[in-house]
Amino acid sequence: MDLVLRNKIAAFIQSTKTKKSVFLVMLTTFGLVKNEYARSVVQNELKMDDLFGG
């Protein structure tokens, strides 16, 4: 899965020809499991509580 997400980021950068930074942010209901995969690929996470205040 790590490689799939990295490829998607690269494809986005290539297709938009952006020179800006691209960050992978996960929008989740309960948050991410804090493991090596999440730390290496995902730059930030938003939980539903962050959006709707709960």
PDB file of N, CA, C and O in Angstrom, residues 18-49:
ATOM      1  N   THR A  18       2.821  20.481 -11.110  1.00  0.00           N
ATOM      2  CA  THR A  18       2.968  21.420 -10.008  1.00  0.00           C
ATOM      3  C   THR A  18       4.404  21.456  -9.510  1.00  0.00           C
ATOM      4  O   THR A  18       5.122  20.457  -9.569  1.00  0.00           O
ATOM      5  N   LYS A  19       4.824  22.603  -9.066  1.00  0.00           N
ATOM      6  CA  LYS A  19       6.130  22.770  -8.437  1.00  0.00           C
ATOM      7  C   LYS A  19       5.965  22.920  -6.921  1.00  0.00           C
ATOM      8  O   LYS A  19       6.926  23.100  -6.197  1.00  0.00           O
ATOM      9  N   LYS A  20       4.739  22.846  -6.473  1.00  0.00           N
ATOM     10  CA  LYS A  20       4.419  22.988  -5.046  1.00  0.00           C
ATOM     11  C   LYS A  20       4.590  21.651  -4.335  1.00  0.00           C
ATOM     12  O   LYS A  20       4.647  20.593  -4.949  1.00  0.00           O
ATOM     13  N   SER A  21       4.630  21.716  -3.021  1.00  0.00           N
ATOM     14  CA  SER A  21       4.685  20.497  -2.215  1.00  0.00           C
ATOM     15  C   SER A  21       3.318  19.831  -2.206  1.00  0.00           C
ATOM     16  O   SER A  21       2.294  20.498  -2.176  1.00  0.00           O
ATOM     17  N   VAL A  22       3.322  18.509  -2.215  1.00  0.00           N
ATOM     18  CA  VAL A  22       2.088  17.734  -2.152  1.00  0.00           C
ATOM     19  C   VAL A  22       2.144  16.899  -0.876  1.00  0.00           C
ATOM     20  O   VAL A  22       3.113  16.189  -0.634  1.00  0.00           O
ATOM     21  N   PHE A  23       1.091  16.995  -0.077  1.00  0.00           N
ATOM     22  CA  PHE A  23       1.027  16.277   1.192  1.00  0.00           C
ATOM     23  C   PHE A  23      -0.131  15.302   1.175  1.00  0.00           C
ATOM     24  O   PHE A  23      -1.216  15.628   0.699  1.00  0.00           O
ATOM     25  N   LEU A  24       0.100  14.114   1.698  1.00  0.00           N
ATOM     26  CA  LEU A  24      -0.953  13.118   1.818  1.00  0.00           C
ATOM     27  C   LEU A  24      -1.606  13.282   3.183  1.00  0.00           C
ATOM     28  O   LEU A  24      -0.956  13.155   4.221  1.00  0.00           O
ATOM     29  N   VAL A  25      -2.890  13.581   3.166  1.00  0.00           N
ATOM     30  CA  VAL A  25      -3.662  13.769   4.396  1.00  0.00           C
ATOM     31  C   VAL A  25      -4.787  12.755   4.391  1.00  0.00           C
ATOM     32  O   VAL A  25      -5.491  12.597   3.398  1.00  0.00           O
ATOM     33  N   MET A  26      -4.967  12.066   5.501  1.00  0.00           N
ATOM     34  CA  MET A  26      -6.029  11.075   5.619  1.00  0.00           C
ATOM     35  C   MET A  26      -7.187  11.669   6.422  1.00  0.00           C
ATOM     36  O   MET A  26      -6.989  12.212   7.499  1.00  0.00           O
ATOM     37  N   LEU A  27      -8.379  11.571   5.876  1.00  0.00           N
ATOM     38  CA  LEU A  27      -9.598  11.967   6.562  1.00  0.00           C
ATOM     39  C   LEU A  27     -10.233  10.687   7.080  1.00  0.00           C
ATOM     40  O   LEU A  27     -10.612   9.808   6.299  1.00  0.00           O
ATOM     41  N   THR A  28     -10.320  10.559   8.414  1.00  0.00           N
ATOM     42  CA  THR A  28     -10.776   9.312   9.007  1.00  0.00           C
ATOM     43  C   THR A  28     -11.876   9.557  10.034  1.00  0.00           C
ATOM     44  O   THR A  28     -12.053  10.674  10.524  1.00  0.00           O
ATOM     45  N   THR A  29     -12.573   8.509  10.351  1.00  0.00           N
ATOM     46  CA  THR A  29     -13.613   8.582  11.368  1.00  0.00           C
ATOM     47  C   THR A  29     -13.013   8.493  12.764  1.00  0.00           C
ATOM     48  O   THR A  29     -13.369   9.260  13.651  1.00  0.00           O
ATOM     49  N   PHE A  30     -12.103   7.561  12.971  1.00  0.00           N
ATOM     50  CA  PHE A  30     -11.560   7.304  14.303  1.00  0.00           C
ATOM     51  C   PHE A  30     -10.056   7.548  14.420  1.00  0.00           C
ATOM     52  O   PHE A  30      -9.491   7.325  15.474  1.00  0.00           O
ATOM     53  N   GLY A  31      -9.387   7.970  13.358  1.00  0.00           N
ATOM     54  CA  GLY A  31      -7.955   8.208  13.407  1.00  0.00           C
ATOM     55  C   GLY A  31      -7.162   7.049  12.852  1.00  0.00           C
ATOM     56  O   GLY A  31      -7.696   5.976  12.579  1.00  0.00           O
ATOM     57  N   LEU A  32      -5.877   7.284  12.682  1.00  0.00           N
ATOM     58  CA  LEU A  32      -4.981   6.265  12.131  1.00  0.00           C
ATOM     59  C   LEU A  32      -4.329   5.459  13.236  1.00  0.00           C
ATOM     60  O   LEU A  32      -4.136   5.953  14.354  1.00  0.00           O
ATOM     61  N   VAL A  33      -3.967   4.245  12.899  1.00  0.00           N
ATOM     62  CA  VAL A  33      -3.137   3.450  13.794  1.00  0.00           C
ATOM     63  C   VAL A  33      -1.722   3.995  13.663  1.00  0.00           C
ATOM     64  O   VAL A  33      -1.205   4.167  12.557  1.00  0.00           O
ATOM     65  N   LYS A  34      -1.094   4.324  14.769  1.00  0.00           N
ATOM     66  CA  LYS A  34       0.251   4.902  14.749  1.00  0.00           C
ATOM     67  C   LYS A  34       1.292   3.799  14.532  1.00  0.00           C
ATOM     68  O   LYS A  34       1.802   3.214  15.459  1.00  0.00           O
ATOM     69  N   ASN A  35       1.585   3.504  13.267  1.00  0.00           N
ATOM     70  CA  ASN A  35       2.591   2.495  12.946  1.00  0.00           C
ATOM     71  C   ASN A  35       3.606   3.101  11.971  1.00  0.00           C
ATOM     72  O   ASN A  35       3.485   4.252  11.571  1.00  0.00           O
ATOM     73  N   GLU A  36       4.588   2.327  11.592  1.00  0.00           N
ATOM     74  CA  GLU A  36       5.652   2.814  10.714  1.00  0.00           C
ATOM     75  C   GLU A  36       5.105   3.253   9.357  1.00  0.00           C
ATOM     76  O   GLU A  36       5.548   4.235   8.784  1.00  0.00           O
ATOM     77  N   TYR A  37       4.123   2.538   8.859  1.00  0.00           N
ATOM     78  CA  TYR A  37       3.512   2.877   7.579  1.00  0.00           C
ATOM     79  C   TYR A  37       2.871   4.264   7.642  1.00  0.00           C
ATOM     80  O   TYR A  37       3.097   5.104   6.778  1.00  0.00           O
ATOM     81  N   ALA A  38       2.100   4.519   8.665  1.00  0.00           N
ATOM     82  CA  ALA A  38       1.429   5.815   8.798  1.00  0.00           C
ATOM     83  C   ALA A  38       2.454   6.943   8.969  1.00  0.00           C
ATOM     84  O   ALA A  38       2.277   8.027   8.427  1.00  0.00           O
ATOM     85  N   ARG A  39       3.510   6.687   9.687  1.00  0.00           N
ATOM     86  CA  ARG A  39       4.529   7.721   9.908  1.00  0.00           C
ATOM     87  C   ARG A  39       5.345   8.003   8.655  1.00  0.00           C
ATOM     88  O   ARG A  39       5.803   9.126   8.450  1.00  0.00           O
ATOM     89  N   SER A  40       5.520   7.021   7.774  1.00  0.00           N
ATOM     90  CA  SER A  40       6.385   7.223   6.611  1.00  0.00           C
ATOM     91  C   SER A  40       5.659   7.844   5.417  1.00  0.00           C
ATOM     92  O   SER A  40       6.286   8.519   4.620  1.00  0.00           O
ATOM     93  N   VAL A  41       4.350   7.639   5.290  1.00  0.00           N
ATOM     94  CA  VAL A  41       3.631   8.084   4.100  1.00  0.00           C
ATOM     95  C   VAL A  41       2.711   9.271   4.387  1.00  0.00           C
ATOM     96  O   VAL A  41       2.672  10.227   3.622  1.00  0.00           O
ATOM     97  N   VAL A  42       1.973   9.212   5.476  1.00  0.00           N
ATOM     98  CA  VAL A  42       0.931  10.197   5.766  1.00  0.00           C
ATOM     99  C   VAL A  42       1.528  11.376   6.528  1.00  0.00           C
ATOM    100  O   VAL A  42       2.172  11.199   7.558  1.00  0.00           O
ATOM    101  N   GLN A  43       1.321  12.588   6.009  1.00  0.00           N
ATOM    102  CA  GLN A  43       1.851  13.775   6.661  1.00  0.00           C
ATOM    103  C   GLN A  43       0.920  14.306   7.746  1.00  0.00           C
ATOM    104  O   GLN A  43       1.366  14.913   8.700  1.00  0.00           O
ATOM    105  N   ASN A  44      -0.391  14.095   7.586  1.00  0.00           N
ATOM    106  CA  ASN A  44      -1.337  14.608   8.564  1.00  0.00           C
ATOM    107  C   ASN A  44      -2.611  13.797   8.502  1.00  0.00           C
ATOM    108  O   ASN A  44      -2.872  13.116   7.525  1.00  0.00           O
ATOM    109  N   GLU A  45      -3.389  13.884   9.548  1.00  0.00           N
ATOM    110  CA  GLU A  45      -4.684  13.219   9.574  1.00  0.00           C
ATOM    111  C   GLU A  45      -5.733  14.164  10.136  1.00  0.00           C
ATOM    112  O   GLU A  45      -5.435  15.002  10.992  1.00  0.00           O
ATOM    113  N   LEU A  46      -6.906  14.080   9.599  1.00  0.00           N
ATOM    114  CA  LEU A  46      -8.048  14.824  10.095  1.00  0.00           C
ATOM    115  C   LEU A  46      -9.102  13.829  10.526  1.00  0.00           C
ATOM    116  O   LEU A  46      -9.454  12.943   9.764  1.00  0.00           O
ATOM    117  N   LYS A  47      -9.593  13.993  11.741  1.00  0.00           N
ATOM    118  CA  LYS A  47     -10.682  13.151  12.208  1.00  0.00           C
ATOM    119  C   LYS A  47     -11.980  13.912  12.028  1.00  0.00           C
ATOM    120  O   LYS A  47     -11.994  15.138  11.912  1.00  0.00           O
ATOM    121  N   MET A  48     -13.069  13.205  12.015  1.00  0.00           N
ATOM    122  CA  MET A  48     -14.378  13.845  11.857  1.00  0.00           C
ATOM    123  C   MET A  48     -14.613  14.874  12.960  1.00  0.00           C
ATOM    124  O   MET A  48     -15.231  15.912  12.722  1.00  0.00           O
ATOM    125  N   ASP A  49     -14.106  14.603  14.162  1.00  0.00           N
ATOM    126  CA  ASP A  49     -14.249  15.569  15.266  1.00  0.00           C
ATOM    127  C   ASP A  49     -13.571  16.891  14.956  1.00  0.00           C
ATOM    128  O   ASP A  49     -14.034  17.943  15.383  1.00  0.00           O
TER     129      ASP A  49
END
